[in-house]
Amino acid sequence: MRRKLAAGNWKMNGTDAALAEVDALIAANPSPMVDLLICPPATLIDRMNRRRGNHALALGGQDCHHAASGAHTGDISAAMLADAGASHVILGHSERRADHGETSEMVRAKALAAQDAGLIAIICVGETLAQREAGQALTVIGAQLAGSVPDNARAARTVVAYEPVWAIGTGKTATTTEIAEVHAAIRAALVARFDAEGTGMRILYGGSVKASNAADIFAVPDVDGALVGGASLKAADFTPIVAALERA
Ligand code: 13P
């Protein structure tokens, strides 16, 4: 049985004033029946950690360095995220792959670092519009998955997020048919490689998830939750998505 996960990726958004949204999210979801996660900018993790008290809200980073420590100016290690109160880290988001040239090999090294620090890695895969139009979506995603997920990955510490690049922040969502095809392919690849552990790994969908489309997306087989960008910034937008996942 896979526990469902509603994850918010705040990307490079939020300063101290945004903590009020965490208060509102907690107030609106006093005891969520799904795993609830916010990945704020790293600068806010510690403040959110203090703010959440005993609430089950989990916190995550949006990236980490592959090394545990050292001369890497501007980078943050997985252990530092954990120290600040994070239990999760998003790795290989398409914006990191595009903006910072992250390859699947680099993502895999980061995932190993996350494991060492005891974090749950949310490993992102997804095709561009050109790749989808060329009929390469499943090939591209398969290669990203094979390259990014470490050989010793375990269900308890590994989540895969399918985020079609063309659906991120565009208001365009993949159709439920497209999502079903990709999630089934990801599940098959995970089971082929990791057996029962692959059955237990959660697969999230991400890309313009909002209250109005969440229920349809969550009804798709092998969708175990969502990785939400824009609609996670405000508690009033995120809460109906959490509620839809609780009902799914
Ligand atoms: P949007 O929900 O804003 O499309 O972002 C999705 C995403 O990239 C989450 O990681």
GROMACS .gro file of C-alpha atoms in nm, residues 26-109:
model
   84
   26ILE     CA    1  -0.170   2.368   0.886
   27ALA     CA    2  -0.493   2.526   1.010
   28ALA     CA    3  -0.683   2.398   0.706
   29ASN     CA    4  -0.532   2.047   0.732
   30PRO     CA    5  -0.510   1.973   1.104
   31SER     CA    6  -0.455   1.599   1.053
   32PRO     CA    7  -0.412   1.523   0.682
   33MET     CA    8  -0.486   1.168   0.567
   34VAL     CA    9  -0.210   1.193   0.307
   35ASP     CA   10   0.156   1.286   0.340
   36LEU     CA   11   0.182   1.664   0.312
   37LEU     CA   12   0.510   1.821   0.204
   38ILE     CA   13   0.630   2.173   0.129
   39CYS     CA   14   0.967   2.231  -0.037
   40PRO     CA   15   1.034   2.600   0.022
   41PRO     CA   16   1.349   2.787  -0.072
   42ALA     CA   17   1.629   2.661   0.153
   43THR     CA   18   1.632   2.992   0.341
   44LEU     CA   19   1.286   2.915   0.483
   45ILE     CA   20   1.327   2.551   0.586
   46ASP     CA   21   1.448   2.623   0.937
   47ARG     CA   22   1.184   2.890   0.996
   48MET     CA   23   0.908   2.659   0.870
   49ASN     CA   24   1.045   2.379   1.084
   50ARG     CA   25   1.010   2.595   1.396
   51ARG     CA   26   0.671   2.717   1.284
   52ARG     CA   27   0.511   2.377   1.217
   53GLY     CA   28   0.538   2.259   1.577
   54ASN     CA   29   0.414   1.902   1.606
   55HIS     CA   30   0.214   1.909   1.283
   56ALA     CA   31   0.279   1.628   1.035
   57LEU     CA   32   0.371   1.873   0.758
   58ALA     CA   33   0.700   1.754   0.608
   59LEU     CA   34   0.963   1.989   0.467
   60GLY     CA   35   1.201   1.939   0.179
   61GLY     CA   36   1.482   2.100  -0.014
   62GLN     CA   37   1.472   2.161  -0.390
   63ASP     CA   38   1.824   2.037  -0.465
   64CYS     CA   39   2.138   1.926  -0.284
   65HIS     CA   40   2.506   1.884  -0.367
   66HIS     CA   41   2.641   1.533  -0.419
   67ALA     CA   42   2.918   1.583  -0.163
   68ALA     CA   43   2.863   1.580   0.213
   69SER     CA   44   3.067   1.897   0.269
   70GLY     CA   45   3.361   2.087   0.127
   71ALA     CA   46   3.471   2.369  -0.099
   72HIS     CA   47   3.153   2.417  -0.303
   73THR     CA   48   3.058   2.782  -0.271
   74GLY     CA   49   2.687   2.843  -0.281
   75ASP     CA   50   2.587   2.479  -0.259
   76ILE     CA   51   2.394   2.301   0.016
   77SER     CA   52   2.451   1.942   0.124
   78ALA     CA   53   2.180   1.688   0.198
   79ALA     CA   54   2.297   1.673   0.560
   80MET     CA   55   2.249   2.051   0.588
   81LEU     CA   56   1.891   2.018   0.462
   82ALA     CA   57   1.826   1.746   0.717
   83ASP     CA   58   1.985   1.958   0.988
   84ALA     CA   59   1.747   2.244   0.902
   85GLY     CA   60   1.446   2.015   0.941
   86ALA     CA   61   1.398   1.867   0.593
   87SER     CA   62   1.302   1.504   0.541
   88HIS     CA   63   1.279   1.520   0.160
   89VAL     CA   64   1.468   1.670  -0.132
   90ILE     CA   65   1.358   1.727  -0.492
   91LEU     CA   66   1.631   1.619  -0.734
   92GLY     CA   67   1.672   1.659  -1.108
   93HIS     CA   68   1.381   1.898  -1.155
   94SER     CA   69   1.365   2.003  -1.520
   95GLU     CA   70   1.447   2.360  -1.418
   96ARG     CA   71   1.769   2.234  -1.256
   97ARG     CA   72   1.844   2.018  -1.560
   98ALA     CA   73   1.787   2.318  -1.790
   99ASP     CA   74   1.927   2.607  -1.579
  100HIS     CA   75   2.224   2.422  -1.429
  101GLY     CA   76   2.301   2.156  -1.686
  102GLU     CA   77   2.223   1.872  -1.446
  103THR     CA   78   2.259   1.534  -1.609
  104SER     CA   79   2.098   1.210  -1.491
  105GLU     CA   80   2.442   1.098  -1.374
  106MET     CA   81   2.464   1.406  -1.151
  107VAL     CA   82   2.111   1.347  -1.023
  108ARG     CA   83   2.200   0.989  -0.932
  109ALA     CA   84   2.501   1.111  -0.730
   0.00000   0.00000   0.00000
